[in-house]
XYZ file of C-alpha atoms in Angstrom:
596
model
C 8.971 -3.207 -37.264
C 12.554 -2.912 -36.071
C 13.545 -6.109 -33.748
C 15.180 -4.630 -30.751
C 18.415 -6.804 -29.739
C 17.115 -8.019 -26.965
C 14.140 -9.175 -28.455
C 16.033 -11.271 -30.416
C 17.402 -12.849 -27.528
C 14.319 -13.334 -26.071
C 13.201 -15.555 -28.908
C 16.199 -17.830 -28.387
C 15.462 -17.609 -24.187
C 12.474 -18.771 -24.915
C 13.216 -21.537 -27.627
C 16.075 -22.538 -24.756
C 13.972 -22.400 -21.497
C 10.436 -22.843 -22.917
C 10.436 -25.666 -25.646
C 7.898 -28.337 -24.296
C 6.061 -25.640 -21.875
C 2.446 -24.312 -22.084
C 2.757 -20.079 -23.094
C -0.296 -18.036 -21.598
C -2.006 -16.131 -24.380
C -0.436 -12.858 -24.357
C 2.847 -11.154 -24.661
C 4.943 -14.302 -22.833
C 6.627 -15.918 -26.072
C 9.325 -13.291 -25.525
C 11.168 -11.772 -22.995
C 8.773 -8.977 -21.692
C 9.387 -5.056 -22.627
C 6.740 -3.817 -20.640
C 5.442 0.225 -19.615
C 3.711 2.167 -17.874
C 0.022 4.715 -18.695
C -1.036 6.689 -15.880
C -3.137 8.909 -18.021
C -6.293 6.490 -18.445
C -7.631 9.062 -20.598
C -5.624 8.577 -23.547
C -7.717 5.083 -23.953
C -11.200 6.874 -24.257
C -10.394 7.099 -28.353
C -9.159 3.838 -28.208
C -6.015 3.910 -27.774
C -4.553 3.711 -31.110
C -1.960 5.851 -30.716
C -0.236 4.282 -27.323
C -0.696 0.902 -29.585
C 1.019 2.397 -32.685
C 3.769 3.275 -30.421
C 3.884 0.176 -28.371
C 3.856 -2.023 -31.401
C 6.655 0.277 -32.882
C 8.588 -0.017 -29.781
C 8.024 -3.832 -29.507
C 6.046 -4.095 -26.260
C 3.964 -6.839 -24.875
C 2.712 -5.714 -21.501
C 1.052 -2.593 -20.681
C 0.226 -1.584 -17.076
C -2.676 0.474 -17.528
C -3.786 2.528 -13.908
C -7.423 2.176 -13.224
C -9.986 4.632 -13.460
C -12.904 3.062 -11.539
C -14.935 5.768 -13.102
C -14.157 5.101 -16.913
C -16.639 3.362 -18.314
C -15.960 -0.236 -18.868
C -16.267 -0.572 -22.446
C -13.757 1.495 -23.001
C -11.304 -0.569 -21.262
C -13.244 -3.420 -23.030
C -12.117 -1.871 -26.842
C -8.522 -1.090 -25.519
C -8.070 -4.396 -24.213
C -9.262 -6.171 -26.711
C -7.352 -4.519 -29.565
C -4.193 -5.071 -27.453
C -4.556 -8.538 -27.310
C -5.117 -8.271 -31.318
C -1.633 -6.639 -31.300
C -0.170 -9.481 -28.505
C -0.342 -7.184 -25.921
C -0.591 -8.180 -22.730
C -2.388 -6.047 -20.166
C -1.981 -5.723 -16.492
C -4.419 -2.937 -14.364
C -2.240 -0.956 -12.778
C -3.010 0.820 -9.225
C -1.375 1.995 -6.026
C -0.987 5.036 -3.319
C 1.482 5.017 -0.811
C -0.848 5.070 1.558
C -2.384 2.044 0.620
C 0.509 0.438 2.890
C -1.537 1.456 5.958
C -4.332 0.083 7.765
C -7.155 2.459 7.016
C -6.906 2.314 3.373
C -6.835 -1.077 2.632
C -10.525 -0.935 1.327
C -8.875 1.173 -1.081
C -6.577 -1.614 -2.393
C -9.221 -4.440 -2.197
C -11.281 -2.336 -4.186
C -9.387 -2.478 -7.070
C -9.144 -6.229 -6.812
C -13.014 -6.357 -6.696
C -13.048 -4.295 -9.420
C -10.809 -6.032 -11.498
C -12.612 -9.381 -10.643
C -15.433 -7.533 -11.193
C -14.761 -6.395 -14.883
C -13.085 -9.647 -16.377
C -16.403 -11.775 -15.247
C -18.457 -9.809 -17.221
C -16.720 -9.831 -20.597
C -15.275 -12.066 -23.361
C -12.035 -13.740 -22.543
C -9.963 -11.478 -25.688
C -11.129 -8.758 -23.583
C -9.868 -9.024 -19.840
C -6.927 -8.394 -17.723
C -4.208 -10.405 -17.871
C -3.292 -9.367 -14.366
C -2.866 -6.632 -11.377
C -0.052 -4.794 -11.135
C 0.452 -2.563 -8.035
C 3.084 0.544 -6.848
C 2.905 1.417 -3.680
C 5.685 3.126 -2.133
C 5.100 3.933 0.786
C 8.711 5.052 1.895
C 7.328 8.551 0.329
C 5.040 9.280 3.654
C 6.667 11.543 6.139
C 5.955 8.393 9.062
C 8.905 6.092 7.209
C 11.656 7.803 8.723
C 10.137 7.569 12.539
C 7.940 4.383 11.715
C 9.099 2.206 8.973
C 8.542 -0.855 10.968
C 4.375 0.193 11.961
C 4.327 0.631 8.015
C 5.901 -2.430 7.020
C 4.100 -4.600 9.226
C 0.708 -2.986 8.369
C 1.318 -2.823 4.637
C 2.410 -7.329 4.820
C -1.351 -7.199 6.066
C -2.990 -5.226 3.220
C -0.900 -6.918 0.369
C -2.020 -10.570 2.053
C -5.788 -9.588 2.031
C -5.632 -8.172 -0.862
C -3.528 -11.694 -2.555
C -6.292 -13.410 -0.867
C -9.396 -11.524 -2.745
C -7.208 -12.123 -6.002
C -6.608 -16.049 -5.189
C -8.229 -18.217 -8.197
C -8.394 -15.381 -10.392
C -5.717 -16.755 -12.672
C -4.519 -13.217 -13.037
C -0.582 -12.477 -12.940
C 0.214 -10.239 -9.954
C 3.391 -8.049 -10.220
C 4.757 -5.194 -7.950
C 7.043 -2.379 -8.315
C 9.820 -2.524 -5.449
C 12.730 0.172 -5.321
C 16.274 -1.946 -5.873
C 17.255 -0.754 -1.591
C 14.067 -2.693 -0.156
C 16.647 -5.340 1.052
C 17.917 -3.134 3.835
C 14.433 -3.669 5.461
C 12.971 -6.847 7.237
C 9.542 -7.907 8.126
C 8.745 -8.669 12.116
C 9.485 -12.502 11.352
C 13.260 -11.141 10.227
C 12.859 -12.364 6.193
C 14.020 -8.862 4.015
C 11.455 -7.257 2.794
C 12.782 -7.768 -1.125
C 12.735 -11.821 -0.262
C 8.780 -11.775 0.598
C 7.513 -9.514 -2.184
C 9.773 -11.370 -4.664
C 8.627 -14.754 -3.198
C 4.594 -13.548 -2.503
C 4.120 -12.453 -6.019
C 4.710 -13.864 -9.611
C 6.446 -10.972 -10.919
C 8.518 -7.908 -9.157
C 9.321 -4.939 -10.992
C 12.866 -3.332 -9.686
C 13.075 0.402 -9.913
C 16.442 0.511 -10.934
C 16.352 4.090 -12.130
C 19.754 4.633 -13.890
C 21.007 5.114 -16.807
C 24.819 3.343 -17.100
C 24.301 -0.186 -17.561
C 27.895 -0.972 -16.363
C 28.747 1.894 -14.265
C 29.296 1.606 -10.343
C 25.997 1.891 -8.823
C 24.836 1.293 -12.146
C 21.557 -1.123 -13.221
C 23.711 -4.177 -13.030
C 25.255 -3.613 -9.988
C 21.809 -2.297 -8.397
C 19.642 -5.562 -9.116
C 22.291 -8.217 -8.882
C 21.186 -9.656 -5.482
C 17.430 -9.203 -6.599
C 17.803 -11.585 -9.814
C 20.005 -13.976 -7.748
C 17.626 -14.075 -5.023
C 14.689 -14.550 -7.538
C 17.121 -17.340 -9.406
C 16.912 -19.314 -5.916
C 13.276 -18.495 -5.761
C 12.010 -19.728 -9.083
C 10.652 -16.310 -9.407
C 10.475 -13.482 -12.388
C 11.733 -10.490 -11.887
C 11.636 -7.240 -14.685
C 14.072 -4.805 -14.415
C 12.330 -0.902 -14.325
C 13.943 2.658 -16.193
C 12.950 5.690 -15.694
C 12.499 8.278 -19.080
C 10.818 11.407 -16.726
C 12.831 14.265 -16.431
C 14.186 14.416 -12.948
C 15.709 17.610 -11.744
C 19.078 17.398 -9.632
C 18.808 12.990 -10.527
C 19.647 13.067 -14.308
C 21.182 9.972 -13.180
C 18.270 8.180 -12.131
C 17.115 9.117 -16.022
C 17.161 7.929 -19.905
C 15.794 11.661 -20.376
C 18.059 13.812 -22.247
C 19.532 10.812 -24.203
C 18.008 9.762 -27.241
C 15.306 6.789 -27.902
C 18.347 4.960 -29.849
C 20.768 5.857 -27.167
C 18.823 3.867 -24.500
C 17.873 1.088 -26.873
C 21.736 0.053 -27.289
C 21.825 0.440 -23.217
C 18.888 -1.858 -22.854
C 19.853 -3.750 -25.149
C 23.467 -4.552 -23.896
C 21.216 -4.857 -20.571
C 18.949 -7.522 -21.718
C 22.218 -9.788 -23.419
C 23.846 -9.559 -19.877
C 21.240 -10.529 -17.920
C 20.355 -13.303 -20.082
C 22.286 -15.666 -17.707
C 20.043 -15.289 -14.872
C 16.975 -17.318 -15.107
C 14.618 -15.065 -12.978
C 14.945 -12.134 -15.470
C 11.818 -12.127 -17.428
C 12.233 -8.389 -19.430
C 12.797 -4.992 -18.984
C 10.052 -1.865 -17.685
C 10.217 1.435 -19.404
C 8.692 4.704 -17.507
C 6.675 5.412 -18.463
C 4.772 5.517 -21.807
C 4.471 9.507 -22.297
C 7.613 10.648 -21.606
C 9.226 7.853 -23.821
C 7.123 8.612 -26.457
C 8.895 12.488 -26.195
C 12.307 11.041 -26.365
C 13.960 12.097 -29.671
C 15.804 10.213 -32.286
C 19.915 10.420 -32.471
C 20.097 13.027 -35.163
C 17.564 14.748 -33.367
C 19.370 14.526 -29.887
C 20.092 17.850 -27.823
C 23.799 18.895 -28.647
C 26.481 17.756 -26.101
C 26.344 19.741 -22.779
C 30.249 20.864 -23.827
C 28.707 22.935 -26.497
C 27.188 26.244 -26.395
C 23.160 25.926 -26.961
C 22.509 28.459 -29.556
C 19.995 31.118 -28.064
C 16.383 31.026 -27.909
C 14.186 33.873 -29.740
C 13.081 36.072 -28.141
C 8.891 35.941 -27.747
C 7.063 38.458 -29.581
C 6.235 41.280 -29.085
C 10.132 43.049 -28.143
C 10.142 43.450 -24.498
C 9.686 46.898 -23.108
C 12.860 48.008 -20.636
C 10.595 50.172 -19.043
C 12.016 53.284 -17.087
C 15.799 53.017 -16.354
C 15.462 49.560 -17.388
C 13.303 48.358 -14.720
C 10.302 46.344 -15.009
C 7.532 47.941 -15.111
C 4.545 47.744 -12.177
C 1.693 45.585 -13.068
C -1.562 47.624 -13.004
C -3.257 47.684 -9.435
C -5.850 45.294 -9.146
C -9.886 46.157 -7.800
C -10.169 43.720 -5.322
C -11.088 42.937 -1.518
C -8.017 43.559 0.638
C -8.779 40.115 2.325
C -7.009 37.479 -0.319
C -9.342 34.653 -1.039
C -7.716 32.194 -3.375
C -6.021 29.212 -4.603
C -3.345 27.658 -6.513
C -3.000 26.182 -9.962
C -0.070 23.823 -10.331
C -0.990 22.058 -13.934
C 0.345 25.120 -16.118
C -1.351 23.579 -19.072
C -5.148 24.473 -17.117
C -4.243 28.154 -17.955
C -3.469 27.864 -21.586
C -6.160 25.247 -22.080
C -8.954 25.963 -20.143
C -8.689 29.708 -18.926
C -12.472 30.431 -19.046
C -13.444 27.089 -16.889
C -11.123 28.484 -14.279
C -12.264 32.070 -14.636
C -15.666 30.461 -13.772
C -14.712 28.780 -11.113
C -12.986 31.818 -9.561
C -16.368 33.966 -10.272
C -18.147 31.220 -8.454
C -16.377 31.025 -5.505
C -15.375 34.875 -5.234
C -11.855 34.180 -5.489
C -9.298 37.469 -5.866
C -6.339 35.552 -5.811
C -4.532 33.057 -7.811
C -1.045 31.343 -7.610
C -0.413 29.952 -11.040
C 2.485 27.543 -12.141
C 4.338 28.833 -15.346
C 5.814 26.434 -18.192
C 8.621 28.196 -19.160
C 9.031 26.890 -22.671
C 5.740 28.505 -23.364
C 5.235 31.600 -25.188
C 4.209 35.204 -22.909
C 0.561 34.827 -25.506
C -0.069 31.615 -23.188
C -0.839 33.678 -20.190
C -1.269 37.427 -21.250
C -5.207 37.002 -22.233
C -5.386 34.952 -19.258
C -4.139 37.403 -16.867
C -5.872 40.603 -18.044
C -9.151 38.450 -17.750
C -8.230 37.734 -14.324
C -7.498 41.255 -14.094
C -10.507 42.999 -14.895
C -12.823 40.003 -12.746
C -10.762 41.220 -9.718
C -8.297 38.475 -9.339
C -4.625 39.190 -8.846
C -2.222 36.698 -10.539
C 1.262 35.641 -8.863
C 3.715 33.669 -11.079
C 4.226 30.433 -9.105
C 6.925 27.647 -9.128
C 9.396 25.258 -7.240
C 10.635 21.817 -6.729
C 12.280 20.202 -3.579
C 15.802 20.224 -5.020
C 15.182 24.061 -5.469
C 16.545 24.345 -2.014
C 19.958 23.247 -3.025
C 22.571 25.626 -4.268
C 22.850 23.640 -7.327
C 19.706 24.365 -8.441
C 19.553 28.189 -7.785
C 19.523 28.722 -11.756
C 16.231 26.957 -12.353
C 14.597 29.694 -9.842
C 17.068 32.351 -11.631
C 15.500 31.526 -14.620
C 11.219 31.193 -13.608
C 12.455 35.036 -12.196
C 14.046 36.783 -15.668
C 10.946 34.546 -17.547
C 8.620 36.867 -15.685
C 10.248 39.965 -15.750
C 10.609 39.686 -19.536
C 6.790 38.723 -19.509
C 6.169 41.773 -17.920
C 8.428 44.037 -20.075
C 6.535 42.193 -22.891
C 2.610 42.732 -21.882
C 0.509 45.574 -20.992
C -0.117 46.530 -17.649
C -3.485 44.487 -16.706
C -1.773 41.576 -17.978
C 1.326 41.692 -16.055
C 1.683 38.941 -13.030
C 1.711 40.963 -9.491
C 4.525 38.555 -7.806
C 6.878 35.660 -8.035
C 5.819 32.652 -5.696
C 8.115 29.654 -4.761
C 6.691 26.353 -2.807
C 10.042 25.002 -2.178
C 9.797 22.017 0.514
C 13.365 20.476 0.846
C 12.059 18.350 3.741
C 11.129 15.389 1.612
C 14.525 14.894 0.453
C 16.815 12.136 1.488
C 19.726 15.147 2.207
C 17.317 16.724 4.875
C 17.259 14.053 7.019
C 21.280 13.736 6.301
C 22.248 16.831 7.401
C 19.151 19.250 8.305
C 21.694 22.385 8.977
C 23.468 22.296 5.665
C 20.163 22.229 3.940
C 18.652 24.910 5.837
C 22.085 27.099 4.908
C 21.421 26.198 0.783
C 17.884 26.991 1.424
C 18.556 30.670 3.077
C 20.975 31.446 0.977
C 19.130 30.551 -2.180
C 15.897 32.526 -0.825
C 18.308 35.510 -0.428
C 19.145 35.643 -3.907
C 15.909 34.842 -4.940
C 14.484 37.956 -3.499
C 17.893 40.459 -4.306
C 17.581 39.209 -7.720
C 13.916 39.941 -7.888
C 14.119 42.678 -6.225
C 16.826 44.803 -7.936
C 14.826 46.066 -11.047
C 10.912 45.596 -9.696
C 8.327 46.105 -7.411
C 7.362 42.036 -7.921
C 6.075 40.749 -4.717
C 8.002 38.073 -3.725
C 6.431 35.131 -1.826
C 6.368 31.429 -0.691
C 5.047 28.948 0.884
C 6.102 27.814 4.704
C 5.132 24.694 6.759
C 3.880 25.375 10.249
C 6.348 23.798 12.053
C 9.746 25.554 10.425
C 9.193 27.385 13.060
C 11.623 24.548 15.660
C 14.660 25.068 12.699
C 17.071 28.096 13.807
C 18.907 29.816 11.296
C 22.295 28.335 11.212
C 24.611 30.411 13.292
C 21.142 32.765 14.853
C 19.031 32.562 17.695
C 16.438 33.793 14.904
C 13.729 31.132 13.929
C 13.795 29.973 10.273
C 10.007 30.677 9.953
C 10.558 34.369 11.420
C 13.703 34.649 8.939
C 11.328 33.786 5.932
C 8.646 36.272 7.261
C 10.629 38.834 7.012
C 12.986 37.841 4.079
C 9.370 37.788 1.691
C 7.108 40.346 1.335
C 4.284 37.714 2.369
C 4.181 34.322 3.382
C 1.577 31.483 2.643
C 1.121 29.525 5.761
C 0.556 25.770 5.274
C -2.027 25.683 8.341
C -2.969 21.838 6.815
C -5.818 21.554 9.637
C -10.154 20.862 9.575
C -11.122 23.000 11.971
C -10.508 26.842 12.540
C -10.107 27.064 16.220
C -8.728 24.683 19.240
C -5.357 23.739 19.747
C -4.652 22.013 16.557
C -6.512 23.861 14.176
C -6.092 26.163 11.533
C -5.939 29.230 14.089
C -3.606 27.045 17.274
C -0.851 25.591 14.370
C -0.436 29.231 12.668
C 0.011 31.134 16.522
C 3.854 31.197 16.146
C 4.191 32.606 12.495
C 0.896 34.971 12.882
C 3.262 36.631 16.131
C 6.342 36.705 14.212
C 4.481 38.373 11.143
C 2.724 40.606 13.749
C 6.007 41.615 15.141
C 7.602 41.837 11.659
C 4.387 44.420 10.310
C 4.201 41.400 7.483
C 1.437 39.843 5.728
C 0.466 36.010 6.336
C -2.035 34.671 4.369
C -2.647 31.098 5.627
C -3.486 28.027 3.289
C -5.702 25.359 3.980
C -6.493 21.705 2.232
C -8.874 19.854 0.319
C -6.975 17.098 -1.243
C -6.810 13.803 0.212
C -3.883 13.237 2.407
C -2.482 9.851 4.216
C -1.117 12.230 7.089
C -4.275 11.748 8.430
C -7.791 13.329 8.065
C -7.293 16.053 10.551
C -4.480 17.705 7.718
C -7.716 18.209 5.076
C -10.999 19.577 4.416
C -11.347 16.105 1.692
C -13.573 14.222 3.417
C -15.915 16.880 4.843
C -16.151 18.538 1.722
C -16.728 22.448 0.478
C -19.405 23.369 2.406
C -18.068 22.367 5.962
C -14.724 23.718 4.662
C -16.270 27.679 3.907
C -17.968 27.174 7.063
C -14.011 26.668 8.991
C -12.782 29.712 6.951
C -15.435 32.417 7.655
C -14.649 31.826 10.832
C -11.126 33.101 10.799
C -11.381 36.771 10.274
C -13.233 36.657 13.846
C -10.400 34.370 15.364
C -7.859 36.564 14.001
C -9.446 40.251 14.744
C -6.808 41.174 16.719
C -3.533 39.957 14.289
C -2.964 42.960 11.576
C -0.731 40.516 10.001
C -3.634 38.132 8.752
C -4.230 38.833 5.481
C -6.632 35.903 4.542
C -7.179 32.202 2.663
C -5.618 30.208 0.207
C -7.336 26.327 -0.872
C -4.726 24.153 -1.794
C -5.312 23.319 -4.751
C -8.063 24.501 -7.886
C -8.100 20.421 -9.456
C -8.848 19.060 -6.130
C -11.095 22.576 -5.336
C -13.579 22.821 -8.211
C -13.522 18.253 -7.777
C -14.313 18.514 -3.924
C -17.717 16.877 -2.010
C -19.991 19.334 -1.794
């Protein structure tokens, strides 16, 4: 196995700082090079492969997320061959909402669990500790109520500490490397109690220049110092996930040796600070797609040599346009839902095409992988097709709302007009749709207006481009309260500016009930006039996953049942709008995985 450089130093750390100490069992005779598996499923063979790779890479700690329903052997085998290999393993769990009050159950359940699990089996075959990301900064009340959250969040992490107390487990957080701009009611910075509460922090410090301004260095400097005074451990987390519009916050794109001599000059620098106790990669599966240097995508100077094109030779169709896709039998009321995991549709096309016979569905929404091949979707489509089910090429990403980023929608648009120059007619896709919602990103609340003008702008050529050589239906989907934003320099409303920029519009009505006030019907009143006015179709979207916005937003914890009940009564409700064009559930995994 190739010794990493600062594995080496960690041996003489530890030969330093340790000689004369008691070691626990697992993975702390080194400095720690820890990651993290949120797909539990890749244990259920065992796990040999993530162990191949972790004793390749030199690991010794493993932050595995908890499936509560995985059986427990399972965990039992993985564990226990890890600790074979001197791998340590911590269960890994955390939602942001489990910062608030009404899910702290939630949390302590995974301590029970945990507690639960390692006193019924051997001792080569338990946890070696909890390890828990939360971050809660994600949910839309930070920005208005960061102080309700912090405060309630100190009083879920103490319970929970206490249920864990005597356990002898190690307990370790993830923390982003900015927490010290925030204080607790008592005044102490939020960094200084999670870094003194708990025997290990993890520090997001998602970059990837070592030495750079704003670099990793520079970013964790006051956290290791702090944990220095504290007598406290502290790893230092990078990131390996693609991250569109960030690259910076990213190893992706650079090769496996190219970050190793990074973390490596990392690890010799921050050898002088006695609170450092290793270094966090995220997380296993995209480091294990990280190439090696002679394998490395060519230098962003050069030209990147073009792509084939897929088989068969695309069709220009008359005058070079694309041509129509073939009119679909269905019932002019839409009834469908989306599929955002593009792999579903190239894996497991006939378990959706169930699903959609089951529940009478006529429409779908389906996310595209554009490195895949036109063969991934065409069968799929003209089965959809001929059950009744019109298909609508779907994608979109926060950041697609910046100017920046108008190539990446660009490019999902000439992918499916090539498709559809490629296929025959029942297998063509009917429409391009974009769920674009800018409003989680830090630049919205930084200046609203200039985002807004990106956004327009970037839906304008999104539709000309579209539009200038089809008949593709172009589509997205719209939050019910867009409707307060004015288009910059207009008395016009954004959301009446969308309505009639598409040719539909997918409502986000996020409510549990059809009628009242705040239901499904009272949220959607503004757009359903504008699209009423504007002679446009709305087709309004409901939910069934479980949200932290609170339980009015989804049908989750009522279930399918009371949900069909709230939609059948919307055609009724809505008699009198011509604009209303019917239902979308958000989203088929959560869908076909709903209560009853």
């Amino acid at each position: 196995m190739k010794m990493k450089g600062y594995q080496k130093l960690a041996c003489l750390l530890v030969v330093v700082l340790l000689v004369g100490l008691q070691t626990p069992a697992y993975g702390d005779s080194a400095l720690k090079k820890a990651t993290w598996i949120w797909q539990t499923n890749l244990i259920q063979d065992g796990g040999e492969e993530l162990l191949g790779f972790s004793r390749e890479e030199g690991i010794n700690l493993i932050y595995l997320q908890i499936d509560r329903q995985m059986s427990s052997d399972t965990y039992e085998a993985f564990i226990r061959r890890a600790h074979e290999a001197q791998i340590a393993v911590h269960a890994l769990g955390g939602d942001p909402g489990w910062a608030l009050t009404k899910h702290a159950d939630d949390m302590l359940g995974l301590a029970d669990w945990v507690n639960d699990y390692n006193d019924k089996v051997s001792a080569d075959a338990r946890f070696d500790g909890i390890h828990l990301d939360i971050e809660p900064y994600v949910l839309n009340q930070w920005e208005t109520d960061h102080e309700k959250i912090i405060a309630s969040w100190e009083q879920n992490l103490n319970m929970f500490l206490s249920r864990v107390s005597g356990s002898r487990l190690e307990l370790g957080i993830d923390i982003p490397f900015w927490f010290d701009s925030y204080t607790l009611t008592n005044g102490q910075s939020l960094d200084e109690w999670l870094i003194r509460t708990f025997d290990q922090v993890t520090i997001m410090a998602y970059r990837n220049e070592v030495e750079s301004e704003h670099g990793i260095l520079d970013l964790t400097r006051n956290e290791l110092e702090l944990a220095d005074r504290l007598g406290k451990h502290i790893m230092i987390g990078v990131n390996t996930k693609e991250m569109p519009g960030e690259s910076h916050t990213s190893f992706y794109g650079q090769s496996k040796e190219q970050m190793d001599r990074k973390l490596d000059h990392l690890a010799s620098t921050l050898g002088s600070y006695a609170s450092f106790a290793g270094i966090a990669i995220h997380d296993i599966s995209n480091w294990q797609s990280m190439t090696n240097d002679e394998m490395a995508p060519p230098d962003s100077n050069e030209p990147t040599p073009p792509s084939p094109n897929p088989e068969p030779e695309p069709d220009p169709g008359q005058d070079g346009r694309v041509p129509d896709a073939d009119p679909v039998n269905r019932d002019p009321i839409v009834r469908g839902t989306y599929i955002w995991e593009a792999s579903e549709v190239i894996h497991n096309s006939q378990e959706i095409l169930a699903f959609a016979k089951e529940k009478k569905l006529n429409w779908l929404y389906v996310r595209l992988d554009l490195e895949q091949p036109f063969t991934s979707y065409s069968s799929f489509v003209k089965q959809a097709a001929a059950a009744g089910i019109e298909v609508h090429a779907m994608g979109g990403h926060p950041i697609w709302a910046l100017e920046e980023n108008r190539p990446r929608m660009m490019r999902l648009i000439q992918y499916v007009k090539d498709y559809n120059r490629a296929v025959e007619g029942q297998a063509r896709f009917h429409g391009v749709h974009l769920d674009i919602e800018p409003y989680v990103l830090p630049a919205w609340h930084e200046n609203t207006q200039q985002v807004i003008t990106e956004w327009t702008a970037n839906l304008d050529a999104f539709v000309t481009e579209l539009k200038k050589d089809s008949n593709l239906e172009a589509s997205m989907d719209m939050a019910v309260w867009l409707d307060k934003y004015n288009i910059p320099g207009e008395q016009m409303s954004l959301s009446k500016w969308m309505i009639q920029r598409m040719d539909h519009v997918s409502l986000m009505a996020f409510r549990d009930v059809a009628a009242g006030s705040n239901g499904i019907v009272g949220v959607s009143k503004e757009e359903i006039a504008f699209a009423d006015e504007l002679g446009k179709p709305i087709q309004l979207s409901v939910e069934i996953k479980a949200s932290y916005e609170g339980d009015h937003i989804t049908f989750y914890e009522e279930g399918a049942a009371y949900m069909e009940q709230e939609l059948a009564k919307l055609p009724d409700l809505l008699k009198d709008s011509p604009s209303y064009a019917g239902n979308l559930v958000h989203a088929y995994t959560y869908w076909k995985n709903a209560k009853p």
